[in-house]
Amino acid sequence: MFGRRSPRRQGLQLLSSAAGRSRRFVHWNPFAQSYKDYLHEVQPQHWPRGPKSKKELTLPTGEYNAEVIAREMAQKVKMMKVPGLKRHKVARAQIEGTPEEILTFEAQALLTKAEAELPEPSKETDGKLKPFSPLEFGTELELEVVELSSTGDGLAYSPDKNHVYAIPFCVPGDRVLAQTFKQKPHPTYTSLRFIKLLRPSPKRDGITPGCKYFAECSGCQFQMISYEDQLKHKKTVVEKAFKNFSNLDPSLIPPVGDTIGSPLQYGYRTKLTPHYDGPPRKNTAHWAGRPPPAVGFSAKNRHVIDIEHCPIGTPILNEGLTIERKKVHETYHTRKAGVTILLRESTKRVFKTGSPSPPTATSPAADGQPTSSATENTEGNTSSSSTPKPSTSVLTPSTEPSTVDSDFAAIPVPTPLSVKHHFRAPNTPEIIYDYPTYRDVKTYTSINQDFSTEYVGDFTFVSRANSFFQNNNSILPTFIKYVRDNCLPPPPASTQLVQQPNEPPIKYLLDAYCGSGLFAIGLSPLFSSVLGIDIDAYGVEAARENAKINNIPNAGFIAADADVLFADVPFPPEQSLVVIDPPRKGASIDFLEQLCAFGPKRVVYVSCNVHTQARDVGMLVTGLGKKWRYQIESVRGFDFFPQTHHVEGVCFLSRVPASPDVEEA
Ligand SMILES: C[S@@+](CC[C@H](N)C(=O)[O-])C[C@H]1O[C@@H](n2cnc3c(N)ncnc32)[C@H](O)[C@@H]1O
């Protein structure tokens, strides 16, 4: 996997080998063992072995060789000295999708509504709201919450309805006691500290938050409302994002689709990063006689809360949390600085002898019906019960796909026949989920340089523990299927956006911000060549390895800034699809301009920040003065982050000429 190594790399090799030695059976160590050997050890019969000979990789005449393209592009990128690339200083959309911007839009909308409802213009106010005078810090207020904002805060009017207050952990219909705190004054809204619930909203009826730190820890603000309400709210988040941030006429934005729910609503996060603060002024003497620091997540006011269990984390990560907390308790007095601890889940899938084919989460036949459940405790004793009844506990993950949408069925997570917890070695827990034809062995790592493996439908993804990989595995098969089902033009008759009979087919995929290749690999069955680009060299190395282990012959990956992707793409634009999945800040203007100049036939824009997504999609729709512009076909949210206010947006776009002089190819 890792050919030539820089000195830094060699350092990592040493670290990683050491890690591999101490926990040999847990993770694949690419420096000690080839991935093929590792896989052969765990699943010799079923692993796709990759092409047997070079001949298998031979491309049909006239096809592009993505690996060669990627290599040549990487060479050119080096010559272009990427870090020195001239950046546009153009009004880089002044909107960044910050909570302040979001609250400003949403508070302003409430104030505009209040103004419209004012009685006949009176002499003093001239039809305007009274000017607002900020309150002293520490003032307590009783407020009625009228709306849930896209930041997850409840919004309430001030008594004169001339200002909006944003209060965490409350929903419309709540009456709450809240308090002002020190902050920069804002003309439309003020954030408040939640003090007490005075009268609960009917929305809370029958709902028990699944976490004992709810309303103390700053995450997972939506645990007090039903999952259906969470999904409905996230649809409005996407709607408001496109309304407020795209700068588009509403006629250009299609109705937002219903949010697709996550099969697991608790116990879904495969990565957690709790942290703890170091001593003041790095002075370890501070710890003398003091208890260990809090290890956990931040409260709203930024201090760290001690967290023993995180119910949105997967079970194995919670076992890891207990172990890593214990390690901190043993060593904190020697630490000069605070630390963020990485907890990343990894899965080893072992197929049972004689099972007909590698079952996947997309083959419901593999799900099996629960006949008995068994749990082995740390002493190795096994307890079992027959045919477990569905639990009503909020902490029990639902295996039913939960979505309010009727036009797209989510894929449920399979139900294991049994679940066994045990320790392979001290501090090395494993949870084994037994299914009819395979077993998933879950482990965790806290070492950045380790590798973790995840299975998504028929595909296997390996990535470095601290590189990006989507954190909710339970929704990924549904999500990838959705993108795969919709990324090519819809069949004739179902819509006006049909592919004309004489149009060349879309055969080439450009995966911008590809990470370890989730889209490049997950969508590869539809394309003859795929080319990915990501700035994280480790992600790109993993993507190359993933292409091999998934037996994808025509894939190339470039470790570079996505801004250079269009510099030299040989694919014909009318036969190309571009997937964009940038970090929260969105794509650069350079990138979007080049995209509109290149003009791929179709674009899929995926983002964990629907506000910057809406901003960028708005720019693609205008065409930024280039040859091509785009029209939005559809947009909807996927709930990658149940219990939180975050939503993943998926938007499909198709190319149109920017002016009548431009001819379609
Ligand atoms: C949201 S992740 C998406 C990764 C991948 N598509 C997936 O779903 O697993 C965003 C990715 O953008 C990459 N990235 C951030 N800035 C970049 C840039 N300027 N050019 C290219 N990639 C970048 C990060 O390394 C990260 O892998």
XYZ file of C-alpha atoms and ligand atoms in Angstrom:
692
model
C 0.000 0.000 0.000
C 2.619 2.523 0.980
C 5.351 2.474 -1.636
C 7.976 5.162 -1.213
C 8.132 6.617 2.259
C 9.198 10.002 3.449
C 11.181 10.235 6.695
C 7.973 11.325 8.387
C 6.344 8.252 6.988
C 9.086 6.046 8.354
C 8.446 7.525 11.767
C 4.843 6.588 11.382
C 5.872 3.137 10.289
C 7.760 2.629 13.522
C 4.900 3.888 15.590
C 2.432 1.798 13.747
C 4.516 -1.364 13.906
C 4.854 -0.914 17.634
C 1.111 -0.511 17.873
C 0.673 -3.576 15.724
C 2.907 -5.680 17.955
C 1.146 -4.866 21.165
C -2.325 -5.553 19.766
C -1.516 -7.976 17.026
C -4.861 -9.508 16.387
C -6.911 -6.403 16.456
C -5.992 -4.282 13.484
C -4.398 -4.739 10.201
C -0.955 -3.217 10.261
C -0.026 -2.391 6.683
C 3.636 -2.058 7.588
C 3.920 -5.490 9.090
C 1.617 -7.434 6.810
C 0.148 -6.974 3.346
C -3.558 -6.299 3.248
C -4.049 -9.398 1.122
C -2.380 -11.581 3.767
C -4.421 -10.015 6.506
C -7.619 -10.649 4.597
C -6.584 -14.136 3.645
C -6.218 -14.865 7.344
C -9.714 -13.713 8.200
C -11.815 -14.574 5.194
C -9.926 -16.718 2.737
C -12.877 -18.019 0.788
C -14.879 -14.939 0.172
C -12.580 -12.064 -0.187
C -12.556 -10.581 -3.690
C -8.956 -11.327 -4.551
C -8.490 -8.648 -7.192
C -7.545 -9.262 -10.785
C -5.501 -12.418 -11.264
C -3.409 -11.143 -14.107
C -2.530 -7.859 -15.717
C -4.652 -8.935 -18.642
C -7.800 -8.553 -16.565
C -6.992 -4.906 -16.158
C -6.742 -4.304 -19.898
C -9.143 -1.584 -20.883
C -11.424 -1.653 -23.908
C -9.905 0.203 -26.865
C -10.371 3.933 -26.638
C -11.024 3.953 -22.873
C -9.203 6.221 -20.476
C -6.831 4.681 -17.994
C -7.689 6.471 -14.757
C -4.559 5.311 -12.979
C -2.337 6.763 -15.690
C -4.373 9.970 -15.760
C -4.082 10.304 -11.992
C -0.326 9.732 -12.110
C 0.170 12.308 -14.865
C -2.059 14.821 -13.111
C -0.193 14.318 -9.855
C 3.039 15.045 -11.718
C 1.617 18.270 -13.149
C 0.216 19.271 -9.780
C 3.723 19.036 -8.319
C 4.967 21.361 -11.005
C 2.108 23.755 -10.317
C 3.284 24.091 -6.702
C -0.218 23.801 -5.305
C 0.307 25.733 -2.071
C 1.343 28.765 -4.115
C -1.655 28.592 -6.446
C -3.049 32.042 -6.915
C -6.265 32.167 -5.002
C -9.124 34.361 -6.010
C -9.679 36.993 -3.464
C -13.067 37.617 -5.062
C -15.887 38.288 -2.689
C -15.549 34.684 -1.534
C -19.205 34.437 -0.835
C -19.337 36.394 2.314
C -21.669 33.799 3.695
C -19.927 30.996 5.550
C -22.935 29.244 7.087
C -21.921 30.102 10.657
C -24.463 29.742 13.513
C -24.481 33.563 13.764
C -25.488 33.919 10.108
C -28.123 31.212 10.419
C -29.654 32.770 13.543
C -29.595 36.227 11.955
C -31.672 35.027 8.991
C -34.105 33.073 11.116
C -34.512 35.744 13.827
C -35.016 38.373 11.128
C -37.768 36.256 9.550
C -39.551 36.124 12.934
C -39.200 39.891 13.411
C -40.522 40.545 9.892
C -43.520 38.376 10.766
C -44.046 40.265 14.028
C -43.856 43.571 12.179
C -46.436 42.403 9.640
C -48.769 41.523 12.511
C -48.465 44.944 14.177
C -51.758 46.784 14.512
C -52.323 49.819 12.273
C -49.180 51.983 12.247
C -49.172 54.014 15.384
C -47.662 57.452 15.506
C -44.710 56.492 17.736
C -43.503 53.460 15.826
C -44.494 54.312 12.246
C -45.348 50.672 11.590
C -41.930 49.543 12.804
C -41.043 47.468 15.865
C -39.949 49.373 18.966
C -36.165 49.706 19.278
C -34.749 46.955 21.505
C -32.624 47.719 24.560
C -30.273 44.873 25.552
C -30.657 43.464 29.077
C -28.018 43.288 31.798
C -25.958 40.069 31.870
C -27.440 37.580 34.301
C -31.060 38.714 33.802
C -33.560 35.863 34.007
C -36.508 35.718 31.613
C -39.572 33.532 31.237
C -40.130 32.871 27.544
C -42.468 30.995 25.183
C -40.557 29.120 22.494
C -42.155 29.613 19.077
C -39.745 28.006 16.622
C -36.863 25.553 16.387
C -33.911 27.088 14.553
C -31.542 25.347 12.156
C -28.834 25.631 14.822
C -30.976 23.482 17.121
C -31.893 26.374 19.447
C -35.433 27.253 20.452
C -36.409 30.773 19.351
C -38.616 33.025 21.492
C -39.777 36.620 21.123
C -38.820 39.262 23.661
C -41.849 40.617 25.576
C -42.196 43.515 23.072
C -41.744 41.150 20.117
C -38.908 43.391 18.918
C -36.021 40.952 19.494
C -35.488 37.190 19.357
C -33.879 34.985 22.004
C -32.126 31.720 21.106
C -32.220 29.128 23.896
C -30.707 25.636 23.657
C -32.477 22.400 24.628
C -36.046 23.587 24.082
C -38.739 23.207 21.440
C -41.772 25.158 20.220
C -44.519 25.040 22.845
C -42.084 25.010 25.796
C -42.202 27.733 28.436
C -38.689 28.135 29.808
C -36.649 30.111 32.283
C -33.477 31.405 30.616
C -30.693 33.802 31.478
C -28.631 36.358 29.580
C -24.846 36.004 29.577
C -21.941 38.096 28.385
C -21.730 38.298 24.593
C -21.348 40.776 21.756
C -24.731 42.490 21.273
C -26.553 41.583 18.072
C -29.382 43.686 16.605
C -31.795 40.827 15.936
C -31.113 38.050 18.434
C -29.417 37.212 21.743
C -28.340 33.746 22.863
C -29.495 32.770 26.356
C -28.521 30.096 28.859
C -31.221 27.471 29.471
C -32.093 27.401 33.181
C -35.317 25.470 33.644
C -38.280 24.022 31.821
C -41.393 25.708 33.250
C -44.009 24.048 31.042
C -43.171 21.278 28.565
C -44.374 21.352 24.986
C -46.694 18.526 23.845
C -43.846 17.649 21.444
C -42.036 16.135 24.435
C -44.915 13.798 25.305
C -43.764 10.210 25.741
C -40.118 10.978 24.864
C -37.289 10.275 27.303
C -33.861 11.620 26.322
C -31.510 8.682 25.888
C -28.542 10.345 27.567
C -28.093 11.308 31.197
C -25.961 14.309 30.144
C -28.773 15.755 27.993
C -29.007 19.565 28.344
C -25.581 19.626 30.006
C -23.377 18.348 27.152
C -23.652 20.635 24.108
C -24.271 17.797 21.635
C -27.460 15.856 20.809
C -29.929 18.694 21.427
C -32.953 16.897 19.953
C -33.315 13.969 22.324
C -36.514 15.421 23.773
C -38.500 15.163 20.536
C -39.646 12.147 18.534
C -37.497 10.885 15.701
C -40.268 11.713 13.233
C -40.187 15.333 14.455
C -36.398 15.392 14.102
C -36.686 14.312 10.465
C -39.436 16.839 9.740
C -37.392 19.593 11.341
C -34.318 18.674 9.267
C -36.384 19.042 6.112
C -37.120 22.640 7.142
C -33.395 23.129 7.810
C -32.648 22.223 4.173
C -35.525 24.403 2.960
C -34.358 27.404 4.967
C -30.726 26.867 3.920
C -31.644 27.030 0.233
C -34.041 29.925 0.826
C -31.556 32.016 2.824
C -28.131 31.019 1.533
C -28.463 30.124 -2.163
C -29.299 33.662 -3.282
C -31.655 32.078 -5.830
C -35.134 32.973 -6.920
C -37.464 30.486 -5.154
C -38.716 29.294 -8.561
C -35.270 27.779 -9.187
C -35.372 25.640 -6.035
C -37.479 22.468 -6.295
C -39.509 21.299 -3.298
C -37.143 19.741 -0.770
C -37.625 15.978 -0.388
C -38.418 14.335 2.943
C -35.426 13.534 5.122
C -34.260 9.934 4.948
C -33.874 8.595 8.466
C -31.027 6.654 9.992
C -31.675 2.967 10.732
C -29.866 3.426 14.056
C -30.875 6.470 16.077
C -28.602 5.744 19.028
C -25.395 3.705 19.077
C -24.537 4.752 15.514
C -21.350 6.863 15.724
C -18.256 4.912 14.710
C -15.912 7.698 15.800
C -15.863 9.697 19.041
C -13.297 12.270 20.138
C -13.633 13.020 23.854
C -11.026 15.331 25.319
C -9.636 16.678 28.553
C -7.912 19.917 29.506
C -4.296 20.151 30.618
C -3.126 21.945 33.763
C -3.042 25.764 33.757
C 0.248 27.103 32.334
C 1.364 23.505 31.604
C 2.294 23.202 35.263
C 1.944 19.559 36.280
C 2.299 20.565 39.958
C -1.295 21.783 39.562
C -2.464 18.164 39.721
C -0.971 17.452 43.152
C -3.785 16.267 45.389
C -6.385 17.024 42.747
C -8.795 14.557 41.165
C -8.438 13.620 37.477
C -9.719 16.134 34.939
C -13.120 15.695 33.314
C -12.826 13.501 30.214
C -15.666 14.001 27.763
C -17.338 16.631 25.613
C -17.893 20.361 25.893
C -20.821 21.994 27.572
C -22.416 25.002 25.865
C -20.057 27.303 27.752
C -17.071 25.257 26.575
C -15.966 23.604 29.847
C -15.466 19.848 29.526
C -18.082 17.573 31.100
C -17.001 14.215 32.445
C -18.728 11.617 30.243
C -18.713 7.943 31.149
C -20.989 6.761 28.373
C -22.060 8.330 25.080
C -25.298 6.731 23.859
C -24.858 7.850 20.243
C -21.472 6.061 20.117
C -21.413 2.412 19.050
C -21.192 -0.193 21.861
C -17.514 -0.972 21.165
C -16.593 2.725 21.305
C -18.244 2.952 24.703
C -16.113 0.047 25.882
C -13.141 1.947 24.495
C -14.253 5.100 26.305
C -14.158 3.270 29.642
C -10.646 1.981 28.917
C -9.266 5.294 27.654
C -10.760 7.171 30.629
C -9.030 4.746 32.952
C -5.727 5.369 31.164
C -6.196 9.127 31.594
C -6.939 8.656 35.301
C -3.653 6.767 35.633
C -1.486 9.260 33.745
C -3.086 12.722 34.003
C -0.690 13.946 36.698
C 2.218 13.652 34.216
C 0.444 15.483 31.378
C 1.331 19.064 30.573
C -1.330 19.632 27.954
C -4.886 18.649 27.224
C -5.543 15.785 24.835
C -8.239 14.824 22.362
C -8.675 11.065 22.404
C -9.546 9.297 19.170
C -11.957 6.367 19.417
C -12.560 4.706 16.067
C -14.481 1.504 15.431
C -13.159 -1.200 13.109
C -14.938 -4.283 11.796
C -13.517 -7.598 10.727
C -16.078 -9.610 8.754
C -15.567 -13.344 8.812
C -17.750 -15.413 6.503
C -18.884 -18.803 7.691
C -17.698 -21.855 5.838
C -20.105 -22.925 3.156
C -22.043 -19.667 3.051
C -23.117 -19.174 -0.545
C -21.894 -15.637 -1.174
C -20.610 -12.715 0.811
C -23.792 -11.359 2.342
C -24.058 -7.633 2.613
C -26.243 -5.098 4.270
C -27.985 -4.713 0.915
C -29.096 -8.344 0.901
C -31.883 -8.469 3.442
C -31.834 -12.264 3.274
C -28.628 -12.011 5.259
C -30.341 -10.147 8.037
C -31.748 -13.233 9.693
C -34.505 -13.237 12.244
C -33.479 -13.206 15.867
C -33.968 -16.631 17.391
C -31.918 -16.180 20.504
C -29.598 -13.607 21.940
C -26.457 -14.410 23.865
C -24.171 -12.138 25.760
C -20.808 -13.259 27.037
C -19.461 -11.248 29.927
C -15.818 -10.431 30.535
C -15.294 -13.652 32.502
C -16.411 -15.576 29.453
C -19.768 -16.620 30.923
C -22.545 -16.563 28.430
C -26.086 -15.610 29.201
C -28.800 -16.164 26.656
C -32.463 -15.528 26.200
C -34.792 -16.777 23.526
C -36.512 -14.615 20.926
C -35.939 -11.160 22.337
C -38.945 -8.883 22.292
C -38.482 -5.476 20.771
C -37.383 -3.231 23.595
C -39.060 0.077 24.191
C -35.921 1.582 25.685
C -34.786 4.674 23.871
C -31.269 3.338 24.078
C -32.060 0.271 22.048
C -31.230 1.001 18.444
C -34.138 0.527 16.118
C -33.456 -1.893 13.305
C -36.367 -0.519 11.352
C -35.605 2.078 8.721
C -37.133 5.237 10.055
C -38.142 7.727 7.459
C -41.158 9.837 6.784
C -40.456 9.440 3.102
C -42.512 7.066 1.060
C -40.636 7.273 -2.259
C -37.340 5.835 -1.063
C -37.054 2.845 1.224
C -34.183 2.886 3.681
C -32.236 -0.343 4.089
C -32.566 -1.728 7.638
C -29.518 -2.852 9.565
C -29.397 -6.633 9.927
C -30.432 -8.113 13.261
C -27.729 -10.321 14.759
C -28.502 -13.846 15.987
C -26.345 -13.140 19.013
C -23.973 -10.550 20.426
C -20.942 -11.557 22.488
C -18.713 -9.225 24.433
C -15.282 -10.404 25.441
C -11.690 -9.320 25.896
C -9.078 -10.745 23.561
C -6.439 -9.293 25.892
C -6.568 -6.759 28.742
C -7.775 -3.462 27.321
C -8.643 -5.159 24.015
C -12.392 -5.637 23.965
C -14.228 -7.242 21.088
C -17.904 -7.450 20.346
C -18.891 -10.261 18.019
C -22.167 -9.912 16.119
C -23.209 -13.261 14.728
C -25.364 -13.325 11.563
C -26.555 -16.391 9.664
C -23.703 -16.368 7.145
C -21.002 -14.205 8.686
C -19.675 -12.708 11.890
C -18.687 -9.093 12.434
C -15.932 -8.662 14.989
C -15.934 -5.085 16.268
C -12.859 -3.569 17.855
C -11.753 -0.022 18.508
C -8.525 1.863 18.176
C -7.278 5.078 19.751
C -4.134 5.253 17.608
C -4.220 7.753 14.743
C -1.977 5.635 12.525
C -4.044 2.473 12.866
C -6.390 1.421 10.101
C -10.060 0.728 10.452
C -12.283 -1.294 8.164
C -15.938 -0.691 7.380
C -18.353 -2.538 5.149
C -20.881 -0.626 3.060
C -23.199 -2.847 1.051
C -20.950 -4.960 -1.166
C -17.910 -2.787 -0.604
C -15.092 -2.765 1.915
C -13.390 0.439 2.976
C -10.151 0.695 4.845
C -9.053 4.079 6.098
C -6.562 5.485 8.501
C -8.161 5.883 11.898
C -7.749 9.656 11.937
C -8.630 10.256 8.273
C -12.138 11.166 7.290
C -14.738 8.442 6.974
C -18.499 8.927 7.370
C -19.390 8.356 11.024
C -22.756 6.634 10.729
C -22.274 3.267 9.063
C -25.917 2.265 9.534
C -27.170 4.766 6.938
C -24.381 4.327 4.372
C -25.889 1.424 2.357
C -29.118 3.432 1.972
C -27.239 6.603 1.164
C -24.947 5.067 -1.463
C -27.906 3.292 -3.061
C -29.788 6.578 -3.239
C -26.879 8.361 -4.927
C -26.339 5.398 -7.269
C -30.038 5.281 -8.201
C -30.180 8.988 -8.980
C -26.805 10.062 -10.301
C -27.465 9.182 -13.936
C -30.209 10.888 -15.938
C -33.666 9.604 -15.046
C -35.177 7.216 -17.599
C -37.357 8.763 -20.332
C -40.954 9.620 -19.508
C -40.391 9.933 -15.773
C -39.315 13.562 -16.107
C -38.522 16.234 -18.637
C -34.816 15.981 -17.791
C -34.395 12.921 -19.937
C -31.307 11.887 -21.755
C -31.902 12.317 -25.479
C -31.522 9.112 -27.500
C -28.518 10.525 -29.415
C -26.753 11.764 -26.274
C -23.550 9.940 -25.383
C -23.888 7.967 -22.139
C -22.305 9.215 -18.918
C -19.330 6.939 -18.315
C -16.821 8.919 -16.273
C -16.890 9.843 -12.629
C -14.860 12.591 -10.994
C -14.982 12.292 -7.209
C -13.918 15.628 -5.751
C -12.980 15.530 -2.035
C -12.967 11.743 -2.354
C -11.493 10.803 1.062
C -10.859 7.069 1.006
C -13.074 6.655 -2.047
C -16.610 6.181 -0.725
C -18.248 7.527 -3.900
C -15.537 6.597 -6.389
C -15.825 2.995 -5.256
C -19.485 2.847 -4.242
C -20.612 4.240 -7.626
C -17.936 2.525 -9.732
C -20.277 -0.169 -11.162
C -21.936 2.597 -13.187
C -18.765 4.037 -14.724
C -15.930 2.898 -16.951
C -13.346 5.191 -15.276
C -13.299 6.942 -11.925
C -10.898 9.633 -10.825
C -10.780 10.899 -7.247
C -8.960 13.804 -5.642
C -8.411 14.656 -2.000
C -5.955 16.830 -0.138
C -5.357 14.147 2.501
C -2.562 11.938 1.161
C -3.464 9.197 3.636
C -7.066 9.264 2.428
C -5.876 8.966 -1.166
C -3.572 6.055 -0.345
C -6.488 4.319 1.324
C -8.679 5.056 -1.728
C -6.102 3.409 -4.010
C -5.964 0.398 -1.727
C -9.760 0.279 -1.530
C -10.002 0.237 -5.326
C -7.708 -2.796 -5.310
C -9.442 -4.727 -2.572
C -12.841 -4.080 -4.129
C -11.532 -5.226 -7.478
C -12.122 -1.934 -9.273
C -9.711 -1.879 -12.160
C -10.101 1.575 -13.643
C -9.750 3.996 -10.757
C -7.124 6.676 -10.189
C -6.640 8.981 -7.220
C -4.698 12.207 -6.842
C -3.471 13.652 -3.560
C -3.972 17.371 -4.194
C -6.222 20.347 -3.662
C -9.532 19.818 -5.463
C -8.933 23.165 -7.171
C -6.537 21.471 -9.608
C -8.987 18.750 -10.637
C -10.140 20.471 -13.802
C -6.701 21.622 -14.894
C -6.260 18.717 -17.243
C -9.158 16.275 -17.120
C -9.246 14.274 -20.351
C -12.788 12.969 -19.832
C -15.372 14.475 -22.198
C -17.548 16.738 -20.013
C -20.797 15.620 -21.656
C -20.015 12.075 -20.524
C -18.879 12.995 -17.019
C -20.466 13.168 -13.585
C -18.814 15.112 -10.776
C -19.488 14.271 -7.139
C -18.578 17.085 -4.750
C -18.387 16.309 -1.032
C -16.299 19.073 0.523
C -15.640 19.799 4.196
C -18.065 22.016 6.141
C -16.703 25.245 4.680
C -17.796 24.144 1.183
C -15.993 24.346 -2.153
C -13.795 27.258 -3.228
C -14.893 29.762 -5.834
C -11.925 28.638 -7.956
C -13.298 25.127 -7.925
C -16.866 26.177 -8.763
C -15.727 28.470 -11.586
C -13.628 25.721 -13.113
C -16.521 23.320 -12.804
C -18.816 25.704 -14.702
C -16.114 26.175 -17.365
C -15.561 22.409 -17.736
C -19.289 21.657 -17.667
C -19.749 18.030 -16.571
C -23.140 16.781 -17.672
C -24.280 16.129 -14.126
C -23.221 17.067 -10.613
C -24.048 15.519 -7.239
C -23.296 17.863 -4.358
C -23.163 16.163 -0.946
C -22.453 18.120 2.215
C -22.622 17.947 5.985
C -23.259 21.713 5.984
C -26.404 22.477 4.000
C -25.780 26.218 4.351
C -22.475 26.293 2.476
C -23.941 23.684 0.147
C -26.853 26.015 -0.664
C -24.405 28.893 -1.193
C -22.270 26.851 -3.628
C -25.252 25.329 -5.443
C -26.582 28.878 -5.862
C -23.323 29.797 -7.606
C -23.488 26.745 -9.868
C -27.011 27.741 -10.833
C -25.808 31.211 -11.873
C -22.860 29.712 -13.792
C -20.399 32.279 -12.401
C -20.064 33.843 -15.854
C -18.703 30.649 -17.399
C -19.895 28.532 -20.314
C -22.228 26.283 -18.355
C -24.648 26.666 -15.519
C -26.729 24.132 -13.626
C -30.308 23.518 -12.690
C -31.315 21.818 -9.482
C -33.125 18.545 -10.062
C -33.663 17.565 -6.463
C -32.444 18.208 -2.950
C -33.076 16.441 0.347
C -31.478 15.641 3.667
C -30.140 12.363 5.010
C -30.036 11.998 8.769
C -26.444 11.006 9.347
C -26.552 12.553 12.816
C -29.690 11.523 14.779
C -30.374 13.444 18.028
C -28.287 16.392 16.776
C -29.231 19.399 14.655
C -26.901 18.362 11.821
C -28.162 17.059 8.488
C -26.371 15.809 5.378
C -27.657 17.446 2.177
C -27.747 15.664 -1.192
C -28.424 17.738 -4.293
C -28.542 16.545 -7.917
C -27.863 19.071 -10.662
C -27.846 18.911 -14.441
C -26.005 21.088 -16.901
C -27.621 23.770 -19.055
C -25.918 26.266 -21.390
C -25.228 29.551 -19.623
C -26.326 31.510 -22.696
C -28.291 30.695 -25.868
C -25.043 30.870 -27.926
C -23.655 27.805 -26.171
C -24.617 24.602 -27.904
C -25.169 21.319 -26.112
C -22.623 18.743 -27.237
C -16.698 15.476 4.034
S -15.199 14.661 3.644
C -15.742 13.639 2.308
C -14.883 12.434 2.026
C -15.525 11.354 1.157
N -16.261 11.889 0.048
C -16.393 10.439 1.986
O -17.621 10.560 1.937
O -15.846 9.604 2.716
C -14.322 15.964 2.943
C -12.970 15.576 2.377
O -12.418 16.755 1.790
C -11.016 16.699 1.920
N -10.539 18.069 1.662
C -10.579 19.147 2.474
N -10.111 20.234 1.828
C -9.776 19.836 0.569
C -9.259 20.489 -0.572
N -8.987 21.790 -0.565
N -9.060 19.772 -1.692
C -9.325 18.441 -1.714
N -9.823 17.759 -0.659
C -10.046 18.444 0.459
C -10.792 16.127 3.304
O -9.513 15.542 3.376
C -11.931 15.100 3.378
O -11.484 13.828 2.979
